[in-house]
CSV table of N, CA and C in Angstrom, one decimal:
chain,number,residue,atom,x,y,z
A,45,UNK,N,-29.6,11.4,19.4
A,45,UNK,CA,-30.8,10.5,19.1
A,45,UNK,C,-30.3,9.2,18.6
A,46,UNK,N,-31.0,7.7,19.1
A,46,UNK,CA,-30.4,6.9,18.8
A,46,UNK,C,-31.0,6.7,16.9
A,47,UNK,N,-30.0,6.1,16.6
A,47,UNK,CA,-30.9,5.0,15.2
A,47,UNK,C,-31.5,4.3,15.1
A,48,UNK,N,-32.3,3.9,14.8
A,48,UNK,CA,-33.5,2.4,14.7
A,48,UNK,C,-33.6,2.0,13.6
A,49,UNK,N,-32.9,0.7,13.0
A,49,UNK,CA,-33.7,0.2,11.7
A,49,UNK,C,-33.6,-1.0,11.5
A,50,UNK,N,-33.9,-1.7,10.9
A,50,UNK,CA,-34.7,-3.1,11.0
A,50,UNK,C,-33.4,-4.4,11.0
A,51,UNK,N,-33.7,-4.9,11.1
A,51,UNK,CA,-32.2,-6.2,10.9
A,51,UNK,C,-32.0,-6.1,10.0
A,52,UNK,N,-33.0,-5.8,8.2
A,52,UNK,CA,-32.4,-6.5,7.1
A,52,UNK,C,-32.0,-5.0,6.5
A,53,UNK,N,-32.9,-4.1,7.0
A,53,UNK,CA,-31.9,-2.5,6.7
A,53,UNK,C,-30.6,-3.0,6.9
A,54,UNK,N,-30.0,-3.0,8.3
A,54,UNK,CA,-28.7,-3.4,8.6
A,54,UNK,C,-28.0,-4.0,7.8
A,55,UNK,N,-28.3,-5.2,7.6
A,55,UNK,CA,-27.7,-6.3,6.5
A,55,UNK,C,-27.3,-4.9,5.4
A,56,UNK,N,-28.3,-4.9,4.5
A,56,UNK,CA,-28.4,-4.5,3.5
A,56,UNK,C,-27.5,-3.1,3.6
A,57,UNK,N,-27.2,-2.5,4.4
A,57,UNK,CA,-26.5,-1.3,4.4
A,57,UNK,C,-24.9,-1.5,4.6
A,58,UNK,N,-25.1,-2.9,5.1
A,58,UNK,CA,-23.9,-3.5,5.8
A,58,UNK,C,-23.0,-4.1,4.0
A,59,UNK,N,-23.6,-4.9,3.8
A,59,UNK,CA,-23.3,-5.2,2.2
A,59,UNK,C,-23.3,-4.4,1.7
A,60,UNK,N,-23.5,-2.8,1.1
A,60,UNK,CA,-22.9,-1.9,0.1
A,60,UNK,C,-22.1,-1.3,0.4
A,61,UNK,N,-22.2,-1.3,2.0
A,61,UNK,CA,-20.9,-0.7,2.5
A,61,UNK,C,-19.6,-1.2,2.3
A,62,UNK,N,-19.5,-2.7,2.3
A,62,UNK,CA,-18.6,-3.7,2.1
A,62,UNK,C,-18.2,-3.3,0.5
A,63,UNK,N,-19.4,-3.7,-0.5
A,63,UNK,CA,-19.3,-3.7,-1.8
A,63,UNK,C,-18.8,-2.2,-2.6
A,64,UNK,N,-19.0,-1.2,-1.7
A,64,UNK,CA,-18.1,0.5,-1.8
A,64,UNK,C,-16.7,0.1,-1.8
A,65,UNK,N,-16.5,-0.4,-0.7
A,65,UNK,CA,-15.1,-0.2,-0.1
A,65,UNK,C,-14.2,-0.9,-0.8
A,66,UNK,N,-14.7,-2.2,-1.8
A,66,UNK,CA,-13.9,-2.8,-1.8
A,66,UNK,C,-14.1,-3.6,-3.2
A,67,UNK,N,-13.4,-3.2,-4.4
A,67,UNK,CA,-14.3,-3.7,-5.7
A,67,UNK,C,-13.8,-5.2,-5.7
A,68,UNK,N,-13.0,-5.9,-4.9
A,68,UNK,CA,-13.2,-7.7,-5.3
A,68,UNK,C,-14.7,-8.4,-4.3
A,69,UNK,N,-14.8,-7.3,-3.4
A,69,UNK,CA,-16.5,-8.4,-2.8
A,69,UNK,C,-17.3,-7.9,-3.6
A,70,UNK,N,-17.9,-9.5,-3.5
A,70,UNK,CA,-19.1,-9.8,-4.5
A,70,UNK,C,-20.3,-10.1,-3.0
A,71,UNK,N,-21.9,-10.0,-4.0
A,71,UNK,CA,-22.7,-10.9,-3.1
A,71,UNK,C,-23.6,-12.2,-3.9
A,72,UNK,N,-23.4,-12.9,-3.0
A,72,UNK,CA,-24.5,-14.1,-4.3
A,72,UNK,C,-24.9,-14.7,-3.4
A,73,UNK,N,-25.9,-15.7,-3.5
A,73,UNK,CA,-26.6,-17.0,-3.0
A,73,UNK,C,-27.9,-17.2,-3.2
A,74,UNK,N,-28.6,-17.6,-3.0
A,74,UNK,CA,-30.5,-18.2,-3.7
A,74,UNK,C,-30.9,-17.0,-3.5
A,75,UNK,N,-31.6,-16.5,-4.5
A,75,UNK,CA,-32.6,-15.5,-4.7
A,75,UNK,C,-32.1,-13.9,-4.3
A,76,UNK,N,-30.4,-13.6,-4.3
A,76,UNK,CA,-30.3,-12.4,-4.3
A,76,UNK,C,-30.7,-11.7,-5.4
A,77,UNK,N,-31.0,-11.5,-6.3
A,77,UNK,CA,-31.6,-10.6,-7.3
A,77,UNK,C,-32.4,-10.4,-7.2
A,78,UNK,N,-33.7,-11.1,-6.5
A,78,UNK,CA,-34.9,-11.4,-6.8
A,78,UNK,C,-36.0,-9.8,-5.7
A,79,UNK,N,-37.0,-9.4,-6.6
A,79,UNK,CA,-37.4,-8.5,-5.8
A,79,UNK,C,-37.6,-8.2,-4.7
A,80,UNK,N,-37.8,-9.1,-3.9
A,80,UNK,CA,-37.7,-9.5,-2.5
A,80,UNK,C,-36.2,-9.1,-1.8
A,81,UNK,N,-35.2,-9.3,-2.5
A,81,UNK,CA,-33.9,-9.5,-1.9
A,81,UNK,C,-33.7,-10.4,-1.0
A,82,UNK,N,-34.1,-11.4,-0.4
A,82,UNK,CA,-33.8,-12.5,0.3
A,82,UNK,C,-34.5,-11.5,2.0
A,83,UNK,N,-35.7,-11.2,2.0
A,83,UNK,CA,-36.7,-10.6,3.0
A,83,UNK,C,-36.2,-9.3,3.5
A,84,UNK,N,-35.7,-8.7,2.2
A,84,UNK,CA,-34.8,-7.1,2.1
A,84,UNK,C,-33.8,-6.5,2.3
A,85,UNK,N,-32.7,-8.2,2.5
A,85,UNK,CA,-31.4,-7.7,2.9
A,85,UNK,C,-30.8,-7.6,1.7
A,86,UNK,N,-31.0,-7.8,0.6
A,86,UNK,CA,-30.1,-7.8,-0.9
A,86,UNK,C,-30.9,-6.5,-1.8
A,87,UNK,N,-32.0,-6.4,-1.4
A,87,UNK,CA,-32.4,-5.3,-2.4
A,87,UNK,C,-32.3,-3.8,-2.7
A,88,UNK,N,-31.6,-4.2,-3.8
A,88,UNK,CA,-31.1,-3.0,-5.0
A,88,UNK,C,-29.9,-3.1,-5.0
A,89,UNK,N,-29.2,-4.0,-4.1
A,89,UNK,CA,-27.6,-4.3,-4.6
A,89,UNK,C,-27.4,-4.3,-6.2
A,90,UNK,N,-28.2,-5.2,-6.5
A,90,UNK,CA,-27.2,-5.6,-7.9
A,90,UNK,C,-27.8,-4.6,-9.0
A,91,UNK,N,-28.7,-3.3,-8.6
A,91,UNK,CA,-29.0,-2.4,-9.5
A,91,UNK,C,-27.6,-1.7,-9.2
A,92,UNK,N,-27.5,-1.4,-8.0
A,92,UNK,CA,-26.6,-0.5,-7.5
A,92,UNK,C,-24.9,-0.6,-7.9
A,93,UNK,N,-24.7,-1.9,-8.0
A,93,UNK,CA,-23.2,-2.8,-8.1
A,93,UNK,C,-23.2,-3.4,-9.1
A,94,UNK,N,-24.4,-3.9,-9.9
A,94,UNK,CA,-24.0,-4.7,-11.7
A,94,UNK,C,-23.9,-6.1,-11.1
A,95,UNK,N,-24.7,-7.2,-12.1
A,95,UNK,CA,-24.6,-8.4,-12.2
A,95,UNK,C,-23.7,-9.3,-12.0
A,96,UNK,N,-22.3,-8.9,-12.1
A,96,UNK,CA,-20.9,-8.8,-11.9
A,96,UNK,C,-20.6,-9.5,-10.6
A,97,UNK,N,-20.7,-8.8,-9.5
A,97,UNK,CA,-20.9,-8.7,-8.3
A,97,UNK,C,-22.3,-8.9,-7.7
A,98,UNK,N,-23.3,-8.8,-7.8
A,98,UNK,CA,-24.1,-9.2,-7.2
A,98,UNK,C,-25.3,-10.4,-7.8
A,99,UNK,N,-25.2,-11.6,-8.0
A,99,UNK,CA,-26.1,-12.7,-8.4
A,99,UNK,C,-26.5,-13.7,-7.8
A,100,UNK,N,-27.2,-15.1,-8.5
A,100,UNK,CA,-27.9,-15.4,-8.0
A,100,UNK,C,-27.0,-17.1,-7.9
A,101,UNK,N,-27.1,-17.9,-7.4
A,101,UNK,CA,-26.6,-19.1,-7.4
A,101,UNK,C,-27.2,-20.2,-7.3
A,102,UNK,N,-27.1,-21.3,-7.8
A,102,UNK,CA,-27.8,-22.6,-8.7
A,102,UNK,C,-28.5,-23.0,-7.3
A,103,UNK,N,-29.4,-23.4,-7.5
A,103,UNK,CA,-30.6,-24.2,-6.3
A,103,UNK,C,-30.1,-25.6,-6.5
A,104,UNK,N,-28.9,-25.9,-7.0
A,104,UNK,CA,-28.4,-27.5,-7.0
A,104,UNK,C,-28.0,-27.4,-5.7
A,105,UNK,N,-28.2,-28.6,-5.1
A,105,UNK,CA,-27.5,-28.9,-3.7
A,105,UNK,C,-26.0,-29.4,-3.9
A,106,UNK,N,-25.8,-29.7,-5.3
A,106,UNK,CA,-24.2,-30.0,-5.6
A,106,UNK,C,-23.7,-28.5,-5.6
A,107,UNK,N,-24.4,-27.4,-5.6
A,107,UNK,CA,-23.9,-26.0,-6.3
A,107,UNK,C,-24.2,-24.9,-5.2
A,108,UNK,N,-24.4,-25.8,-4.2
A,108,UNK,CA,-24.0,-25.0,-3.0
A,108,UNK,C,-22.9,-25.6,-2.2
C-alpha cells in the first residue's frame, strides 16, 4: 500500500529526521516556533529538539 501525506507532513518529517541523525543541524527562519509552524512544516520541532536547535530569526532584512 502506497503512503499519502501532505507536502508539509513531508517537510516536517523530513526535518526531524535530519535533526535525529545529526546533533550539529539546527532549524530556524521567520516564524518556526510559532504555532502554525511555518503552514506545518516546523510544528513541534522545537518542543521535540529544544530552543537550541530549533528558533526563530530576526524579521530584519539586514538579518536575513
Amino acid at each position: 500500500m502506497e503512503r499519502m501525506a501532505t507536502f508539509a507532513d513531508a517537510v516536517n518529517e523530513s526535518l526531524a529526521t535530519a535533526l535525529e541523525l545529526d546533533s550539529k543541524v539546527i532549524c530556524y527562519g521567520l516564524g518556526v516556533p510559532d504555532p502554525k509552524g511555518v503552514f506545518g512544516t516546523t510544528t513541534g520541532l522545537q518542543e521535540r529538539f529544544g530552543k537550541e536547535r530549533v528558533f526563530d530569526m530576526p524579521t530584519a532584512e539586514n538579518g536575513m
